[in-house]
Amino acid sequence: MFPQNRPPLLYLVSTLDNSRRHIVNDSQKTHLQAAVAAGTASGPPQSLKLTYPETLDRIKEEFQFLQSQYHSLKLECEKLATEKTEIQRHYVMYYEMSYGLNIEMHKQTEIAKRLNVICAQLVPFLSQEHQQQVVQAVERAKQVTMAELNAAIGHQLQAQHLSHHAPPIPLTPHPSSLQQPGLAAATSASSLLALSGVLGLQSQLAVKESLADSDHRDRDPGPSCVTLPNGERVRTLSDYLNSNKKRKTEEKDFGTDYGSDADRSEDNLVVDEVGYDPHAHMRSLGAAIPGASSGKPAYSFHVSADGQMQPVPFPPDALIGSGIPRHARQLHTLNHGEVVCAVTISNSTRHVYTGGKGCVKVWDVGQPGTKTPVAQLDCLNRDNYIRSCKLLPDGRSLIVGGEASTLSIWDLASPTPRIKAELTSSAPACYALAISPDAKVCFSCCSDGNIVVWDLQNQTLVRQFQGHTDGASCIDISHDGTKLWTGGLDNTVRCWDLREGRQLQQHDFNSQIFSLGYCPTGEWLAVGMESSNVEVLHVSKPDKYQLHLHESCVLSLQFASCGKWFVSTGKDNLLNAWRTPYGASIFQSKESSSVLSCDVSTDDQFIVTGSGDKKATVYEVIY
């Protein structure tokens, strides 16, 4: 940093401390060394004495030099900061481009999978001759270019004399498309259109709806976005709930919009509850599966370890036998007044607890007639939603969590329900709760992804399970109290060993997890996802079942205590009851709005649901 003819600053400071010290500059040293080497000593070297003013001048010069060096380094630093910002901008741009390409690839893969499933279901019902024609047409179709396919579609539309003569929509070529011009490719396009004629008009509608649904999801700005009826885009159920705060009037709450006709596309079938068949368009995929007494088309698939999907042949006794319901009858409507995000039912006292904005309302459903709340538990601020409420096994205490960092424990045995303890964590919200079988421990799923373990006797935080990279949305505990299952907005389901305090398993999905339940009597775990699928996993084997009756995200899920059946609810306004584990549909009920929460009484006699139209519904299970 210093030139050779300039002494270091520390050396000059030392000169100040030793004012009589002699200084020999570099040029004198060089001259002396040359003279000694030549053997001609020129006498003793001359010493240089610096006065105080001279020393101060040299210090000033050194300071100015250092100052100039500082400014030079500062400019270099600013230049590097600018370059860093530019690199970050390019990184974000490239990341967005890469993400867009991934979405497009996922979109094309999803379309291919859907078409393969449709073909796999249709081909067995065709004659041998037609099967060969279909296979040949599919193979030829793989060689058709996008331009030729557009031209063929345009020609077909003109031939059918459609009223709208818009030009063909340009399609993006697939990277694997074989660009083979000529008559063969044109013939392949014609064969593809002929194939659509063989499959029939209903098959075309099924493909249209499947592709539209896939395209709707894949156009989202993120992998887990949901479109609200007013066009707003939100990532999670929590964002959906919070979006209510942006509405202009209280009458336009999200529950009302959630169940409005605007939330249903023209292609969806909307009929009365008695005859509701949400997948009527699937009938074009083939006859009903043998053994399924409900007469529905294929909606349950077994997924093998290598990913192969096969329709499930239900056993003859799938929907009969002890403990299998025949249907459910609506008993009561509980007008909560706000969107009901959490419900639970007491088996012993026949009380229902409904959680909405800021409070939990208590209802006595043991008697017929119009229902009004018998108590109100003010748990949170008025604008914050209750997200979960759980009764302890004795029914004398209720734990409530929601959009706040504090859980509240309510004493229900007192003449007037009161808070007897509060549990505070660092997370801003609790999405779900679970209670250990011995009622000594409570588990809370937090918005920061942590699973907090609480000692209910001492009201203290015992430990935290960390692993989810996004909010932990749902939770259930095994019947023996040794394992905990959690689902998250990071598209994973995780299993935790409660004795050793470590993660045992992780299951990755292509969709956010909104709900799950562990079968009380078996080794099955049911998972409800944002993609509308319900998947039933064996916890120790790679086998699983995939169920396709919901048409939108599955918001809640609960097993019956007998373990033979479970229910799921969703944004499609449906309450579905399924046979464990293969998912034969036992019954359905269509409500007037999205069904956000559900619970089954411990004696399996009642089901309660909470919905977006500000009410809860109590059903009696008929066997």
Coordinates of C-alpha atoms in Angstrom, one line a residue:
M1 CA 0.0 0.0 0.0
F2 CA 2.9 2.4 0.8
P3 CA 5.5 3.5 -1.8
Q4 CA 9.1 2.5 -1.2
N5 CA 10.3 6.1 -0.5
R6 CA 7.6 6.7 2.1
P7 CA 8.1 5.3 5.7
P8 CA 5.2 3.6 7.3
L9 CA 2.8 5.5 9.6
L10 CA 3.6 3.3 12.6
Y11 CA 7.3 4.1 12.1
L12 CA 6.6 7.8 12.2
V13 CA 4.5 7.5 15.4
S14 CA 7.4 5.6 16.9
T15 CA 9.6 8.6 15.9
L16 CA 7.3 10.9 18.0
D17 CA 7.8 8.7 21.0
N18 CA 11.6 8.6 20.5
S19 CA 12.4 12.1 19.3
R20 CA 16.1 11.5 19.1
R21 CA 15.9 8.4 16.9
H22 CA 17.9 8.5 13.6
I23 CA 16.1 7.6 10.4
V24 CA 17.8 6.3 7.3
N25 CA 15.7 6.4 4.2
D26 CA 15.6 3.7 1.6
S27 CA 17.8 5.6 -0.9
Q28 CA 20.6 6.0 1.6
K29 CA 20.4 2.3 2.5
T30 CA 20.7 1.4 -1.2
H31 CA 23.7 3.7 -1.7
L32 CA 25.4 2.4 1.4
Q33 CA 25.0 -1.3 0.3
A34 CA 26.4 -0.5 -3.1
A35 CA 29.4 1.2 -1.6
V36 CA 30.1 -1.7 0.7
A37 CA 29.8 -4.1 -2.1
A38 CA 32.3 -2.1 -4.2
G39 CA 34.8 -2.1 -1.3
T40 CA 34.8 1.7 -1.2
A41 CA 33.4 2.9 2.1
S42 CA 32.2 6.4 1.9
G43 CA 32.3 7.0 5.6
P44 CA 29.5 6.5 8.1
P45 CA 26.0 7.0 6.9
Q46 CA 24.5 10.4 7.5
S47 CA 21.6 10.4 10.0
L48 CA 18.4 12.2 9.3
K49 CA 16.8 14.1 12.1
L50 CA 13.1 15.1 11.8
T51 CA 11.7 18.0 13.8
Y52 CA 8.2 17.9 15.2
P53 CA 6.7 20.0 12.4
E54 CA 8.4 17.8 9.8
T55 CA 7.0 14.7 11.5
L56 CA 3.6 16.1 11.6
D57 CA 3.8 17.0 7.9
R58 CA 4.7 13.5 7.1
I59 CA 1.8 12.2 9.2
K60 CA -0.5 14.5 7.4
E61 CA 0.7 13.3 4.1
E62 CA 0.2 9.7 5.2
F63 CA -3.3 10.5 6.4
Q64 CA -4.2 12.1 3.1
F65 CA -2.8 9.1 1.3
L66 CA -4.9 6.7 3.4
Q67 CA -8.0 8.9 2.9
S68 CA -7.6 8.7 -0.9
Q69 CA -7.1 4.9 -0.6
Y70 CA -10.3 4.8 1.4
H71 CA -12.3 6.7 -1.2
S72 CA -10.9 4.4 -3.9
L73 CA -12.0 1.3 -2.0
K74 CA -15.4 2.8 -1.3
L75 CA -16.0 3.3 -5.0
E76 CA -14.9 -0.3 -5.6
C77 CA -17.3 -1.5 -3.0
E78 CA -20.2 0.5 -4.4
K79 CA -19.3 -0.9 -7.9
L80 CA -19.4 -4.5 -6.5
A81 CA -22.7 -3.8 -4.7
T82 CA -24.2 -2.7 -8.0
E83 CA -22.9 -5.8 -9.8
K84 CA -24.3 -7.9 -7.0
T85 CA -27.7 -6.3 -7.4
E86 CA -27.5 -6.9 -11.2
I87 CA -26.6 -10.5 -10.6
Q88 CA -29.5 -11.0 -8.2
R89 CA -31.8 -9.5 -10.8
H90 CA -30.6 -11.9 -13.4
Y91 CA -30.9 -14.8 -11.0
V92 CA -34.6 -13.9 -10.2
M93 CA -35.3 -13.5 -13.9
Y94 CA -33.7 -16.9 -14.7
Y95 CA -35.5 -18.5 -11.8
E96 CA -38.8 -17.2 -13.0
M97 CA -38.1 -18.5 -16.5
S98 CA -37.1 -21.9 -15.0
Y99 CA -40.2 -22.0 -12.9
G100 CA -42.3 -21.2 -16.0
L101 CA -40.7 -24.0 -17.9
N102 CA -41.3 -26.4 -15.0
I103 CA -44.9 -25.4 -14.9
E104 CA -45.3 -26.0 -18.6
M105 CA -43.6 -29.4 -18.3
H106 CA -45.8 -30.3 -15.4
K107 CA -48.8 -29.2 -17.4
Q108 CA -47.9 -31.4 -20.4
T109 CA -47.1 -34.3 -18.1
E110 CA -50.4 -34.0 -16.4
I111 CA -52.3 -33.9 -19.7
A112 CA -50.4 -37.0 -20.9
K113 CA -51.3 -38.8 -17.6
R114 CA -54.9 -37.9 -17.9
L115 CA -55.1 -39.1 -21.5
N116 CA -53.4 -42.3 -20.6
V117 CA -55.8 -43.0 -17.8
I118 CA -58.8 -42.3 -20.2
C119 CA -57.4 -44.5 -22.9
A120 CA -56.6 -47.3 -20.4
Q121 CA -60.2 -47.3 -19.2
L122 CA -61.8 -47.1 -22.6
V123 CA -59.7 -49.6 -24.6
P124 CA -60.9 -52.7 -22.6
F125 CA -64.5 -51.9 -23.6
L126 CA -63.8 -51.7 -27.3
S127 CA -63.7 -54.6 -29.8
Q128 CA -60.3 -56.1 -30.7
E129 CA -60.4 -54.3 -34.1
H130 CA -61.1 -51.0 -32.5
Q131 CA -58.5 -51.5 -29.8
Q132 CA -55.9 -51.9 -32.5
Q133 CA -57.1 -48.8 -34.3
V134 CA -56.9 -46.8 -31.1
V135 CA -53.4 -47.9 -30.4
Q136 CA -52.3 -47.2 -33.9
A137 CA -54.0 -43.8 -33.9
V138 CA -52.3 -42.9 -30.7
E139 CA -48.9 -43.9 -32.0
R140 CA -49.4 -41.9 -35.2
A141 CA -50.7 -38.9 -33.2
K142 CA -47.3 -38.7 -31.4
Q143 CA -45.7 -37.8 -34.8
V144 CA -48.1 -35.0 -35.6
T145 CA -46.7 -31.4 -35.6
M146 CA -48.7 -28.6 -33.9
A147 CA -49.2 -26.7 -37.1
E148 CA -50.7 -29.8 -38.8
L149 CA -52.9 -30.5 -35.8
N150 CA -54.2 -26.9 -35.8
A151 CA -55.0 -27.2 -39.5
A152 CA -56.8 -30.5 -39.0
I153 CA -58.8 -29.1 -36.1
G154 CA -59.8 -26.0 -38.1
H155 CA -60.9 -28.2 -41.0
Q156 CA -63.0 -30.4 -38.6
L157 CA -64.7 -27.3 -37.1
Q158 CA -65.6 -26.0 -40.5
A159 CA -67.0 -29.4 -41.5
Q160 CA -69.3 -29.4 -38.5
H161 CA -70.6 -25.9 -39.5
L162 CA -70.1 -24.4 -36.1
S163 CA -71.5 -21.0 -35.4
H164 CA -68.1 -19.6 -34.3
H165 CA -65.5 -19.6 -37.1
A166 CA -62.6 -18.4 -35.1
P167 CA -59.1 -19.4 -36.4
P168 CA -57.5 -22.4 -34.7
I169 CA -55.8 -21.7 -31.5
P170 CA -52.0 -22.0 -31.9
L171 CA -50.5 -24.7 -29.7
T172 CA -47.0 -24.7 -28.2
P173 CA -45.1 -27.6 -29.8
H174 CA -44.0 -30.2 -27.3
P175 CA -40.2 -30.6 -27.2
S176 CA -40.5 -34.2 -28.2
S177 CA -42.7 -33.5 -31.2
L178 CA -41.3 -35.1 -34.4
Q179 CA -41.4 -32.6 -37.2
Q180 CA -42.3 -35.0 -40.1
P181 CA -44.1 -33.1 -42.9
G182 CA -46.1 -34.7 -45.6
L183 CA -49.1 -36.9 -46.1
A184 CA -48.3 -39.3 -43.3
A185 CA -48.5 -36.6 -40.7
A186 CA -51.7 -35.3 -42.1
T187 CA -53.1 -38.8 -42.1
S188 CA -52.1 -39.1 -38.4
A189 CA -54.0 -35.9 -37.6
S190 CA -57.0 -37.3 -39.3
S191 CA -56.7 -40.5 -37.4
L192 CA -56.5 -38.6 -34.1
L193 CA -59.8 -36.9 -35.0
A194 CA -61.3 -40.2 -36.0
L195 CA -60.3 -41.6 -32.6
S196 CA -62.2 -38.8 -30.9
G197 CA -65.3 -39.8 -32.9
V198 CA -64.9 -43.4 -31.7
L199 CA -64.6 -42.3 -28.1
G200 CA -67.8 -40.3 -28.4
L201 CA -69.0 -36.8 -27.5
Q202 CA -69.1 -37.5 -23.8
S203 CA -65.4 -38.6 -23.8
Q204 CA -64.6 -35.3 -25.5
L205 CA -66.4 -33.4 -22.8
A206 CA -64.5 -35.4 -20.1
V207 CA -61.2 -34.6 -21.7
K208 CA -62.2 -31.0 -22.1
E209 CA -63.1 -30.7 -18.4
S210 CA -59.9 -32.6 -17.3
L211 CA -57.7 -30.4 -19.4
A212 CA -59.5 -27.2 -18.3
D213 CA -59.1 -28.2 -14.7
S214 CA -55.4 -29.0 -15.2
D215 CA -54.8 -25.8 -17.1
H216 CA -56.6 -23.8 -14.4
R217 CA -54.3 -25.1 -11.7
D218 CA -51.1 -24.9 -13.8
R219 CA -51.7 -21.3 -14.7
D220 CA -51.5 -20.3 -11.0
P221 CA -48.5 -18.0 -10.1
G222 CA -47.4 -20.6 -7.5
P223 CA -47.7 -24.3 -7.1
S224 CA -50.5 -24.0 -4.6
C225 CA -52.7 -21.0 -5.5
V226 CA -56.5 -21.0 -5.3
T227 CA -58.8 -18.8 -7.3
L228 CA -61.5 -17.0 -5.4
P229 CA -64.9 -16.4 -7.0
N230 CA -64.0 -12.7 -7.3
G231 CA -60.9 -13.5 -9.2
E232 CA -58.4 -13.0 -6.3
R233 CA -55.5 -15.4 -6.0
V234 CA -54.5 -16.8 -2.7
R235 CA -51.9 -19.5 -1.7
T236 CA -53.5 -21.2 1.3
L237 CA -56.7 -21.6 3.2
S238 CA -55.4 -19.1 5.7
D239 CA -54.9 -16.6 3.0
Y240 CA -58.5 -17.3 1.8
L241 CA -59.8 -16.7 5.3
N242 CA -57.8 -13.5 5.6
S243 CA -59.1 -12.3 2.3
N244 CA -62.5 -11.6 3.9
K245 CA -60.9 -8.6 5.6
K246 CA -60.6 -6.9 2.2
R247 CA -64.3 -7.2 1.4
K248 CA -66.3 -4.0 1.3
T249 CA -69.3 -5.2 3.4
E250 CA -69.9 -7.8 5.9
E251 CA -72.6 -9.4 3.7
K252 CA -70.0 -10.3 1.1
D253 CA -68.1 -12.5 3.5
F254 CA -66.1 -15.3 2.0
G255 CA -68.5 -18.0 3.1
T256 CA -71.3 -16.4 1.0
D257 CA -69.1 -16.1 -2.0
Y258 CA -67.7 -19.5 -1.5
G259 CA -71.1 -21.1 -2.0
S260 CA -72.4 -18.8 -4.6
D261 CA -73.3 -19.8 -8.1
A262 CA -70.3 -17.7 -9.4
D263 CA -68.1 -20.4 -7.8
R264 CA -69.5 -23.0 -10.2
S265 CA -68.4 -23.2 -13.8
E266 CA -71.0 -23.8 -16.6
D267 CA -69.5 -27.2 -17.2
N268 CA -70.2 -28.4 -13.7
L269 CA -73.4 -30.3 -13.0
V270 CA -75.5 -28.6 -10.3
V271 CA -78.5 -30.6 -9.3
D272 CA -80.5 -31.3 -6.2
E273 CA -78.9 -33.0 -3.2
V274 CA -80.8 -36.2 -3.7
G275 CA -79.6 -36.9 -7.2
Y276 CA -76.2 -35.2 -7.0
D277 CA -73.5 -37.0 -9.0
P278 CA -70.4 -34.8 -9.1
H279 CA -68.7 -37.0 -11.7
A280 CA -71.5 -37.7 -14.1
H281 CA -69.2 -36.8 -17.0
M282 CA -66.9 -39.7 -15.9
R283 CA -69.6 -42.2 -17.2
S284 CA -68.0 -41.8 -20.6
L285 CA -64.9 -43.6 -19.3
G286 CA -66.7 -47.0 -19.1
A287 CA -69.1 -49.0 -17.2
A288 CA -69.3 -49.0 -13.4
I289 CA -66.6 -51.0 -11.5
P290 CA -67.8 -54.6 -10.7
G291 CA -69.0 -54.9 -7.1
A292 CA -69.6 -51.2 -6.6
S293 CA -73.3 -51.1 -5.6
S294 CA -73.4 -47.4 -5.8
G295 CA -73.3 -47.6 -9.6
K296 CA -70.7 -44.8 -9.9
P297 CA -68.0 -45.0 -12.6
A298 CA -64.4 -45.6 -11.7
Y299 CA -63.3 -43.1 -9.0
S300 CA -61.1 -45.3 -6.8
F301 CA -57.7 -46.4 -8.0
H302 CA -55.1 -48.6 -6.5
V303 CA -51.6 -47.2 -6.9
S304 CA -48.8 -49.8 -6.9
A305 CA -45.2 -49.2 -5.7
D306 CA -44.1 -48.4 -9.3
G307 CA -46.9 -45.8 -9.8
Q308 CA -49.3 -47.9 -11.9
M309 CA -52.9 -47.0 -11.3
Q310 CA -55.7 -49.6 -11.6
P311 CA -59.4 -49.2 -10.9
V312 CA -60.4 -50.9 -7.6
P313 CA -62.8 -53.9 -7.9
F314 CA -64.8 -53.4 -4.7
P315 CA -65.7 -56.6 -2.8
P316 CA -69.4 -57.5 -2.7
D317 CA -69.7 -56.6 1.0
A318 CA -68.0 -53.2 0.5
L319 CA -71.1 -51.2 1.6
I320 CA -72.8 -53.7 3.8
G321 CA -72.1 -55.2 7.2
S322 CA -71.8 -54.2 10.8
G323 CA -70.6 -50.6 11.4
I324 CA -71.1 -49.5 7.7
P325 CA -73.6 -46.6 7.4
R326 CA -76.4 -46.6 4.8
H327 CA -76.9 -42.9 4.7
A328 CA -77.0 -39.8 6.9
R329 CA -80.0 -37.6 7.8
Q330 CA -79.7 -33.9 8.5
L331 CA -80.9 -33.2 12.1
H332 CA -80.0 -29.6 12.9
T333 CA -78.8 -26.4 11.4
L334 CA -76.7 -24.2 13.7
N335 CA -76.6 -20.6 12.5
H336 CA -73.3 -19.5 13.9
G337 CA -73.3 -16.1 12.2
E338 CA -69.7 -16.3 10.8
V339 CA -67.8 -18.7 8.7
V340 CA -67.3 -21.9 10.7
C341 CA -63.7 -23.0 10.4
A342 CA -63.7 -25.5 13.3
V343 CA -66.2 -27.9 14.8
T344 CA -66.2 -30.7 17.4
I345 CA -69.0 -32.7 19.1
S346 CA -69.2 -34.0 22.7
N347 CA -70.5 -37.6 22.8
S348 CA -71.4 -37.5 26.5
T349 CA -73.3 -34.1 26.7
R350 CA -74.5 -33.9 23.1
H351 CA -73.0 -30.4 22.8
V352 CA -71.5 -29.1 19.6
Y353 CA -68.8 -26.4 19.5
T354 CA -68.4 -24.2 16.5
G355 CA -65.4 -21.9 15.9
G356 CA -65.7 -18.8 13.8
K357 CA -64.3 -15.2 14.1
G358 CA -62.9 -14.6 17.5
C359 CA -65.2 -17.0 19.5
V360 CA -66.5 -20.5 19.9
K361 CA -70.2 -21.0 20.3
V362 CA -71.7 -23.9 22.3
W363 CA -74.9 -25.6 21.2
D364 CA -77.1 -28.2 22.9
V365 CA -78.2 -30.6 20.2
G366 CA -79.8 -33.2 22.6
Q367 CA -83.3 -31.8 22.0
P368 CA -85.2 -31.1 18.8
G369 CA -86.3 -27.7 17.7
T370 CA -84.6 -24.5 16.7
K371 CA -81.2 -24.1 18.1
T372 CA -79.5 -21.1 19.8
P373 CA -76.1 -21.0 21.5
V374 CA -76.1 -21.8 25.1
A375 CA -72.7 -20.2 25.7
Q376 CA -70.1 -18.2 23.8
L377 CA -66.3 -18.5 24.5
D378 CA -64.5 -15.3 23.5
C379 CA -61.0 -16.7 22.6
L380 CA -59.4 -14.3 20.1
N381 CA -59.7 -10.8 18.7
R382 CA -62.9 -10.2 16.8
D383 CA -61.2 -10.4 13.3
N384 CA -59.2 -13.5 13.9
Y385 CA -60.5 -17.0 13.0
I386 CA -60.6 -20.0 15.3
R387 CA -58.8 -22.7 13.3
S388 CA -59.2 -25.7 15.6
C389 CA -61.0 -26.8 18.8
K390 CA -60.5 -30.1 20.6
L391 CA -62.3 -31.7 23.5
L392 CA -60.4 -33.6 26.1
P393 CA -61.6 -37.2 26.4
D394 CA -63.6 -36.5 29.6
G395 CA -65.5 -33.7 27.8
R396 CA -64.8 -31.3 30.7
S397 CA -62.1 -29.2 28.9
L398 CA -61.8 -27.6 25.5
I399 CA -58.6 -26.4 23.8
V400 CA -58.9 -23.7 21.2
G401 CA -56.3 -22.4 18.7
G402 CA -56.4 -20.0 15.8
E403 CA -54.9 -17.0 14.3
A404 CA -53.0 -16.0 17.4
S405 CA -49.9 -17.2 19.2
T406 CA -51.9 -18.3 22.3
L407 CA -53.9 -21.4 22.9
S408 CA -56.7 -21.2 25.4
I409 CA -57.9 -24.1 27.7
W410 CA -61.5 -23.7 28.8
D411 CA -63.1 -25.3 31.8
L412 CA -66.5 -26.6 30.7
A413 CA -67.5 -28.2 34.0
S414 CA -67.9 -24.8 35.8
P415 CA -71.4 -23.2 35.8
T416 CA -70.1 -20.7 33.2
P417 CA -67.3 -21.8 30.9
R418 CA -64.0 -20.0 31.8
I419 CA -60.4 -19.9 30.7
K420 CA -58.3 -22.0 33.1
A421 CA -55.0 -21.8 31.3
E422 CA -53.2 -20.3 28.3
L423 CA -50.3 -21.7 26.3
T424 CA -48.2 -19.2 24.3
S425 CA -45.7 -20.0 21.6
S426 CA -43.6 -18.0 19.2
A427 CA -45.7 -18.8 16.1
P428 CA -48.3 -16.3 15.0
A429 CA -51.0 -18.9 14.4
C430 CA -52.1 -22.4 15.1
Y431 CA -53.7 -24.3 12.3
A432 CA -54.6 -27.7 14.0
L433 CA -54.6 -29.5 17.3
A434 CA -54.4 -33.0 18.6
I435 CA -54.7 -34.5 22.1
S436 CA -52.9 -37.6 23.3
P437 CA -55.1 -40.6 24.3
D438 CA -54.2 -40.1 28.0
A439 CA -55.1 -36.4 27.7
K440 CA -51.7 -35.4 29.2
V441 CA -50.2 -33.8 26.1
C442 CA -51.5 -31.4 23.4
F443 CA -49.9 -31.0 20.0
S444 CA -50.3 -27.8 17.9
C445 CA -49.5 -27.3 14.2
C446 CA -48.0 -23.9 13.8
S447 CA -47.9 -21.5 10.9
D448 CA -44.1 -21.5 11.0
G449 CA -44.0 -25.2 10.3
N450 CA -43.2 -26.3 13.8
I451 CA -45.1 -28.9 15.8
V452 CA -45.3 -27.7 19.5
V453 CA -45.7 -30.3 22.2
W454 CA -47.5 -29.0 25.4
D455 CA -47.7 -30.6 28.9
L456 CA -51.3 -30.0 29.8
Q457 CA -50.8 -30.7 33.5
N458 CA -48.1 -28.1 34.0
Q459 CA -49.1 -25.9 31.0
T460 CA -45.6 -25.8 29.7
L461 CA -43.9 -26.3 26.3
V462 CA -42.1 -29.6 26.3
R463 CA -40.5 -29.7 22.9
Q464 CA -40.9 -28.8 19.2
F465 CA -40.7 -31.0 16.1
Q466 CA -39.1 -29.2 13.3
G467 CA -39.1 -30.3 9.7
H468 CA -41.9 -28.7 7.7
T469 CA -40.6 -25.9 5.6
D470 CA -44.0 -24.2 5.4
G471 CA -47.0 -24.0 7.7
A472 CA -48.1 -27.3 9.4
S473 CA -51.8 -27.5 8.4
C474 CA -53.2 -30.8 9.9
I475 CA -52.4 -33.4 12.5
D476 CA -53.5 -36.7 14.0
I477 CA -52.1 -39.2 16.5
S478 CA -52.0 -43.0 16.4
H479 CA -54.4 -44.9 18.5
D480 CA -51.6 -46.1 20.8
G481 CA -50.2 -42.6 21.3
T482 CA -46.7 -43.5 20.0
K483 CA -46.7 -41.8 16.6
L484 CA -47.8 -38.4 15.3
W485 CA -48.8 -37.7 11.7
T486 CA -48.6 -34.1 10.4
G487 CA -49.3 -32.6 7.0
G488 CA -48.0 -29.3 5.7
L489 CA -48.3 -26.6 3.0
D490 CA -44.8 -27.8 1.9
N491 CA -46.5 -30.8 0.2
T492 CA -45.3 -33.3 2.7
V493 CA -46.8 -35.7 5.3
R494 CA -44.4 -36.6 8.1
C495 CA -44.5 -39.2 10.9
W496 CA -42.9 -38.5 14.3
D497 CA -41.8 -40.9 17.0
L498 CA -43.2 -39.5 20.2
R499 CA -41.0 -41.7 22.4
E500 CA -37.7 -40.8 20.8
G501 CA -38.7 -37.3 19.5
R502 CA -37.5 -37.8 15.9
Q503 CA -39.0 -38.0 12.4
L504 CA -39.7 -41.5 11.2
Q505 CA -41.2 -41.1 7.7
Q506 CA -41.8 -38.5 5.1
H507 CA -44.2 -38.7 2.1
D508 CA -43.9 -36.2 -0.7
F509 CA -46.8 -35.1 -2.8
N510 CA -47.4 -32.8 -5.7
S511 CA -50.0 -30.7 -3.8
Q512 CA -50.4 -28.9 -0.5
I513 CA -51.8 -31.0 2.3
F514 CA -55.0 -29.5 3.9
S515 CA -56.3 -32.4 6.0
L516 CA -55.4 -35.9 7.2
G517 CA -56.7 -38.6 9.5
Y518 CA -55.2 -41.8 11.0
C519 CA -57.4 -44.9 11.1
P520 CA -58.0 -45.9 14.7
T521 CA -58.0 -49.6 14.1
G522 CA -55.6 -50.2 11.2
E523 CA -52.4 -49.1 9.4
W524 CA -54.0 -46.6 7.1
L525 CA -53.6 -42.8 6.8
A526 CA -56.1 -40.8 4.7
V527 CA -54.8 -37.5 3.3
G528 CA -56.9 -34.7 1.8
M529 CA -55.1 -32.4 -0.7
E530 CA -55.5 -29.1 -2.4
S531 CA -55.5 -30.9 -5.8
S532 CA -59.0 -32.5 -4.9
N533 CA -57.5 -36.0 -4.4
V534 CA -57.9 -38.1 -1.3
E535 CA -55.1 -40.6 -0.9
V536 CA -55.2 -43.5 1.6
L537 CA -51.7 -44.7 2.4
H538 CA -50.5 -47.8 4.1
V539 CA -48.1 -46.6 6.8
S540 CA -45.6 -49.5 6.4
K541 CA -46.1 -50.6 2.8
P542 CA -45.9 -48.7 -0.5
D543 CA -49.5 -49.5 -1.4
K544 CA -52.0 -46.7 -1.5
Y545 CA -55.5 -45.8 -2.9
Q546 CA -56.4 -42.6 -4.8
L547 CA -60.0 -41.3 -4.6
H548 CA -61.5 -38.9 -7.1
L549 CA -64.9 -37.7 -6.1
H550 CA -64.1 -34.3 -4.9
E551 CA -63.9 -31.6 -7.5
S552 CA -61.9 -29.1 -5.5
C553 CA -59.5 -28.9 -2.5
V554 CA -60.3 -31.3 0.4
L555 CA -60.5 -29.1 3.5
S556 CA -61.2 -31.5 6.3
L557 CA -61.1 -35.3 7.0
Q558 CA -62.2 -37.4 10.0
F559 CA -62.3 -41.2 10.7
A560 CA -65.1 -42.9 12.5
S561 CA -64.0 -44.5 15.8
C562 CA -64.7 -48.0 14.4
G563 CA -62.2 -47.3 11.6
K564 CA -64.4 -48.8 8.9
W565 CA -65.2 -45.5 7.3
F566 CA -64.2 -41.9 7.2
V567 CA -65.6 -38.6 5.9
S568 CA -64.1 -35.8 3.9
T569 CA -65.3 -32.3 3.0
G570 CA -64.3 -29.8 0.5
K571 CA -64.6 -26.5 -1.4
D572 CA -67.0 -28.3 -3.8
N573 CA -69.7 -28.2 -1.0
L574 CA -69.6 -31.9 -0.6
L575 CA -69.5 -34.2 2.4
N576 CA -68.3 -37.6 1.3
A577 CA -68.3 -40.8 3.3
W578 CA -65.7 -43.5 2.2
R579 CA -65.1 -47.1 3.0
T580 CA -61.7 -47.8 4.6
P581 CA -59.3 -48.3 2.9
Y582 CA -60.2 -48.6 -0.8
G583 CA -62.7 -45.7 -0.8
A584 CA -66.0 -47.1 -1.9
S585 CA -68.5 -44.2 -1.7
I586 CA -71.0 -44.9 1.1
F587 CA -73.0 -41.7 0.8
Q588 CA -72.7 -38.0 -0.2
S589 CA -74.4 -34.8 1.0
K590 CA -74.2 -31.6 -0.8
E591 CA -74.4 -28.4 1.2
S592 CA -74.9 -24.8 0.0
S593 CA -71.4 -23.7 0.5
S594 CA -67.8 -24.9 1.0
V595 CA -67.5 -27.3 3.9
L596 CA -64.4 -26.3 5.9
S597 CA -64.5 -28.6 8.9
C598 CA -66.0 -31.8 10.2
D599 CA -66.1 -34.1 13.1
V600 CA -67.6 -37.5 14.0
S601 CA -68.9 -38.3 17.4
T602 CA -67.0 -41.0 19.4
D603 CA -70.0 -43.4 19.1
D604 CA -70.1 -42.9 15.3
Q605 CA -73.8 -41.8 15.5
F606 CA -73.4 -38.2 14.5
I607 CA -71.5 -36.0 12.0
V608 CA -71.1 -32.3 12.3
T609 CA -69.8 -30.0 9.6
G610 CA -68.9 -26.3 9.5
S611 CA -69.3 -24.3 6.3
G612 CA -68.7 -21.1 4.5
D613 CA -72.3 -19.9 4.7
K614 CA -71.9 -19.2 8.4
K615 CA -73.6 -22.3 9.8
A616 CA -72.9 -25.8 11.1
T617 CA -74.9 -28.9 10.2
V618 CA -75.5 -31.9 12.4
Y619 CA -76.2 -35.2 10.7
E620 CA -77.5 -38.5 12.2
V621 CA -75.8 -41.5 10.8
I622 CA -78.3 -44.2 9.7
Y623 CA -77.1 -47.8 9.8

